[in-house]
Short mmCIF file of C-alpha atoms in Angstrom, two decimals:
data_model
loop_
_atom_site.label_atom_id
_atom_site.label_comp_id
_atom_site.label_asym_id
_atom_site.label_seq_id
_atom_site.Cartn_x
_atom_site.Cartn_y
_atom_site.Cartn_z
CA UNK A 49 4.81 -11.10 -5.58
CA UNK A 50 8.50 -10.40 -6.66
CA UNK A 51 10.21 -9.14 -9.48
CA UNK A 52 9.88 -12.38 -11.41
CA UNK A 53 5.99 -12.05 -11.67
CA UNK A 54 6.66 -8.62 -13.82
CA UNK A 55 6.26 -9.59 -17.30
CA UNK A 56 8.32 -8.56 -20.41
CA UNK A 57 8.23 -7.57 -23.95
CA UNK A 58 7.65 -9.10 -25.89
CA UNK A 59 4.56 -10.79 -23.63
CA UNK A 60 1.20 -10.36 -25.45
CA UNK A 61 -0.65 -9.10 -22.64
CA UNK A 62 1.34 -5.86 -22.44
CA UNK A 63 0.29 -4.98 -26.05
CA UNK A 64 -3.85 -5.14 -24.51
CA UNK A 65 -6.04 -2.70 -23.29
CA UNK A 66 -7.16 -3.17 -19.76
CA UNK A 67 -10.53 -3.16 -18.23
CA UNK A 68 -11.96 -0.76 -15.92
CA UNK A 69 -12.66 -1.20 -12.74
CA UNK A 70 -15.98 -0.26 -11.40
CA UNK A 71 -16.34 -1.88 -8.17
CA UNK A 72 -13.11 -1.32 -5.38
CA UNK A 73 -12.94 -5.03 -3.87
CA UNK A 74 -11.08 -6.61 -1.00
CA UNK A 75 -9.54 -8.64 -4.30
CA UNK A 76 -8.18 -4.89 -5.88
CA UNK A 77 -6.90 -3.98 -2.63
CA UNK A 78 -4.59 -7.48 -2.91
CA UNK A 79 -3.43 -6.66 -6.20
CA UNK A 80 -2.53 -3.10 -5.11
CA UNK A 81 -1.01 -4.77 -2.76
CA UNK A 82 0.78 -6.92 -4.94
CA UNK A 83 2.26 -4.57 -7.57
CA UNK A 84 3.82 -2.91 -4.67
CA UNK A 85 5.79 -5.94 -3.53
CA UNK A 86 6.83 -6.54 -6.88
CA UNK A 87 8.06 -2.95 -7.82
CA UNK A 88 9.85 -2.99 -4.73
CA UNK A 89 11.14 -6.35 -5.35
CA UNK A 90 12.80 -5.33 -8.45
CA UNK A 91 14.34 -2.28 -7.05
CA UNK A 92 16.18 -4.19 -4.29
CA UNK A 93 17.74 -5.78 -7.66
CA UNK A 94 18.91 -2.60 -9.23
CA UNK A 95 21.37 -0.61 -7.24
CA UNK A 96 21.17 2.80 -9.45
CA UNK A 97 17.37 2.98 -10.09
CA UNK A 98 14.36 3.84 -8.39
CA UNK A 99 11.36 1.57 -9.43
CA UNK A 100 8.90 4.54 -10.09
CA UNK A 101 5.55 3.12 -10.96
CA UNK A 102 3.67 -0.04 -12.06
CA UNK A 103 0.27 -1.00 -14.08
CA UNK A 104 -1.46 -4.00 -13.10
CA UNK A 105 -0.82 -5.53 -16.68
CA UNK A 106 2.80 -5.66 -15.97
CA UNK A 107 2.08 -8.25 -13.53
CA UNK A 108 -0.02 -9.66 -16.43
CA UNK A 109 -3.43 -8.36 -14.79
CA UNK A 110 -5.40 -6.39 -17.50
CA UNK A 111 -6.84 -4.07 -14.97
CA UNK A 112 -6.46 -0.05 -15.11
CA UNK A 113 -4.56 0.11 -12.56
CA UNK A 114 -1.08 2.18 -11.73
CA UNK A 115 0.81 2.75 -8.82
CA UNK A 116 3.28 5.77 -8.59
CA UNK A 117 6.29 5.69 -5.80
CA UNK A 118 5.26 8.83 -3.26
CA UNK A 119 9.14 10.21 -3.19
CA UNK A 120 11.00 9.56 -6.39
CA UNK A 121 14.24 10.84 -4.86
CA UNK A 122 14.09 8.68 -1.87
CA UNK A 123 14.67 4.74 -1.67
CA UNK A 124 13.79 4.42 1.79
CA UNK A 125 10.24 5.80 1.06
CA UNK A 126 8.47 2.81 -0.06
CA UNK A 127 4.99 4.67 -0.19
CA UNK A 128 2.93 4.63 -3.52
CA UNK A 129 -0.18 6.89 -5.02
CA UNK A 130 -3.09 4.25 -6.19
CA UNK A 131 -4.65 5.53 -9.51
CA UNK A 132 -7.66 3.84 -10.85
CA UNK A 133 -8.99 4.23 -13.99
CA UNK A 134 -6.67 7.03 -14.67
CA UNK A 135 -6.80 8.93 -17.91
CA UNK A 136 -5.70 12.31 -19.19
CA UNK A 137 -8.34 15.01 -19.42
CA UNK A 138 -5.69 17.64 -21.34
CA UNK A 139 -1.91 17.47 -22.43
CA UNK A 140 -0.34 20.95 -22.45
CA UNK A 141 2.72 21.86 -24.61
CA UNK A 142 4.95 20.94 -27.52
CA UNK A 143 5.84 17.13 -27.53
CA UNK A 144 9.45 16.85 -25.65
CA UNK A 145 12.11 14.36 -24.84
CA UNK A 146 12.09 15.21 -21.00
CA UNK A 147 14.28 12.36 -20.74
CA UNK A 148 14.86 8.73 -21.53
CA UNK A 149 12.57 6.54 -20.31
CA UNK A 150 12.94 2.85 -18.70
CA UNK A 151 10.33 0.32 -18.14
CA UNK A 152 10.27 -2.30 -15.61
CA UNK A 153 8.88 -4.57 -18.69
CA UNK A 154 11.49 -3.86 -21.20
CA UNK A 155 14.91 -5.33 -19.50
CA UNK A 156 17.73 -2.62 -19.79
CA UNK A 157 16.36 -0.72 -22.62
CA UNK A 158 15.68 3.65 -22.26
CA UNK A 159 14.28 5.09 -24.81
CA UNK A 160 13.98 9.30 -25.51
CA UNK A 161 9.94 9.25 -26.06
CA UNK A 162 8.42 12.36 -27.27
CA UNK A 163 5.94 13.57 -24.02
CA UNK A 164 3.62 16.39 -23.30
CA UNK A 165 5.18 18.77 -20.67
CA UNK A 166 2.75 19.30 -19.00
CA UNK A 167 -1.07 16.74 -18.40
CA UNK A 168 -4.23 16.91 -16.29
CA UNK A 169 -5.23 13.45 -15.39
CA UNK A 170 -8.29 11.85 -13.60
CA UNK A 171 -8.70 9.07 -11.49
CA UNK A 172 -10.05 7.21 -8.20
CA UNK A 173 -8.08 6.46 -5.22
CA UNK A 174 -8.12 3.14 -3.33
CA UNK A 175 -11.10 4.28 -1.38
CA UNK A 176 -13.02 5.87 -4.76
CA UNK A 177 -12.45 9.14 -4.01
CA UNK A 178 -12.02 10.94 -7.35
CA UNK A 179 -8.37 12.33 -7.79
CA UNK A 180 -6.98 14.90 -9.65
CA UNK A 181 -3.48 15.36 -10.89
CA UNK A 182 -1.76 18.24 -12.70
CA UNK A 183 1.68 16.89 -13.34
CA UNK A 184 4.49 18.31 -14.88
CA UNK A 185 8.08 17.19 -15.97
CA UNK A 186 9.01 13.46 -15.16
CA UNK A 187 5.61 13.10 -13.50
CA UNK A 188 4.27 14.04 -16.28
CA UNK A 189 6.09 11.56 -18.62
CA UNK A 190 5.78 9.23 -16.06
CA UNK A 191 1.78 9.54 -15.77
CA UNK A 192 1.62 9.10 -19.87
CA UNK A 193 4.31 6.15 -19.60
CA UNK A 194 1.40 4.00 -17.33
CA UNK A 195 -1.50 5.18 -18.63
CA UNK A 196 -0.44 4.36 -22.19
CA UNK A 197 0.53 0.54 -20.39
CA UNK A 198 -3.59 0.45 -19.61
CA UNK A 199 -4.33 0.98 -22.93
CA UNK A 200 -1.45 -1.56 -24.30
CA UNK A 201 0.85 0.50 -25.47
CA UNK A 202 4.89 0.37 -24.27
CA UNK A 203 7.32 3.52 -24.44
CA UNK A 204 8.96 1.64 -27.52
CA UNK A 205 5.99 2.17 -29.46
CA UNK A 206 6.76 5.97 -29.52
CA UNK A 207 9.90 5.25 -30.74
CA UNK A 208 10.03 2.97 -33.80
CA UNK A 209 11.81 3.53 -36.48
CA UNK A 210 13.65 6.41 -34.67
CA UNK A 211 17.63 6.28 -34.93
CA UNK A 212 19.88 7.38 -32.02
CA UNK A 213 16.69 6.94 -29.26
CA UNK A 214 17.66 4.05 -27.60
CA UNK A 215 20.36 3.73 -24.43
CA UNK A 216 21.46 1.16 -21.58
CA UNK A 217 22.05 0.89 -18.57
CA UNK A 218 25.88 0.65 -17.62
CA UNK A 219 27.19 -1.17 -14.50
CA UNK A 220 28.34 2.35 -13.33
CA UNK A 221 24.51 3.73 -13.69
CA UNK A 222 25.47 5.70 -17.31
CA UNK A 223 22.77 5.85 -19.78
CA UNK A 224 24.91 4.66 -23.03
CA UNK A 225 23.60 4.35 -26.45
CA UNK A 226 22.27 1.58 -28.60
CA UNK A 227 22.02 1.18 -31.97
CA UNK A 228 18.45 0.64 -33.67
CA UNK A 229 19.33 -2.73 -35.32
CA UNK A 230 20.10 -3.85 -32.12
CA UNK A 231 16.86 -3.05 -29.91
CA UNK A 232 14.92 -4.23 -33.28
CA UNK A 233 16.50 -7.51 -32.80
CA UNK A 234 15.41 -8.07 -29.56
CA UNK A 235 11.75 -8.58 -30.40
CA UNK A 236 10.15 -6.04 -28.48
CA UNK A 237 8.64 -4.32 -31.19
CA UNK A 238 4.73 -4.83 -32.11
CA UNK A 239 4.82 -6.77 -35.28
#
């Protein structure tokens, strides 16, 4: 898969919950397989980001599935953490903007979403082992970010109505803002 198979807002299936998986098949493995090649894929087309993580409905697969780069710091580590079935057990903290958020399925948009600082979160490896997590700062936001994508919601959705939230990306790599009006003309919103 490449970058083109990621779907965008405003594509219905990215506003549905996904299903759980209960059995770990040869065909799970493949699309594990397959969200990597697209996340990496679309960072060889982005010079100043790191492509983080993916859910398997952004390759319009309504499975609860996520995959979170190993190293966020490092480019040349193109290793990723399978989550199955992940879901927070506990948020900790006041809601925070830890910072703005992108979205491989929202083209050029950040948004400041309100996060918990701190989250415990369950899943199952590749293999079904059971996995824990206790994640803090941008792993944090970045765990809620792809859960909330298994259960249909986008980073937008945190954000409506909200003035002064939204940014772009420059050529340069700047985060520079965007005015409401114009992100709510763009259609990404749910209606």
């Amino acid at each position: 898969m490449t970058k083109d198979d990621i779907i965008i807002l405003p594509h219905p299936s990215l506003r549905k919950r996904s299903t759980r998986i209960h059995v770990i098949t040869d065909e799970t493995r493949k699309l594990i397989d397959e969200m990597k090649s697209a996340t990496l894929d679309w960072e060889a087309s982005r010079p100043h980001e790191v492509a983080v993580a993916l859910a398997a409905v952004q390759i319009n697969r309504l499975e609860r599935v996520v995959i979170v780069r190993a190293d966020f710091d490092n480019k040349e580590n193109r290793k990723f953490v399978t989550l199955i079935n992940p879901e927070i057990v506990k948020g900790e903290g006041e809601l925070t903007i830890i910072q703005p958020e992108g979205c491989l399925s929202v083209r050029d948009l950040y948004g400041a979403v309100p996060r918990y600082p701190k989250i415990r979160v369950r899943a199952i490896d590749e293999d079904g082992h059971e996995v824990r997590i206790k994640a803090e700062g941008f792993l944090s936001m970045l765990l809620q970010h792809e859960i909330d994508h298994t259960n249909g919601i986008c980073f937008v959705d945190h954000i409506r109505d909200q003035q002064d939230a939204f940014y772009t990306l420059t050529a340069k790599g700047d985060l520079e803002p965007v005015t409401y009006d114009f992100v709510e003309s763009t259609g990404i919103f749910r209606d």
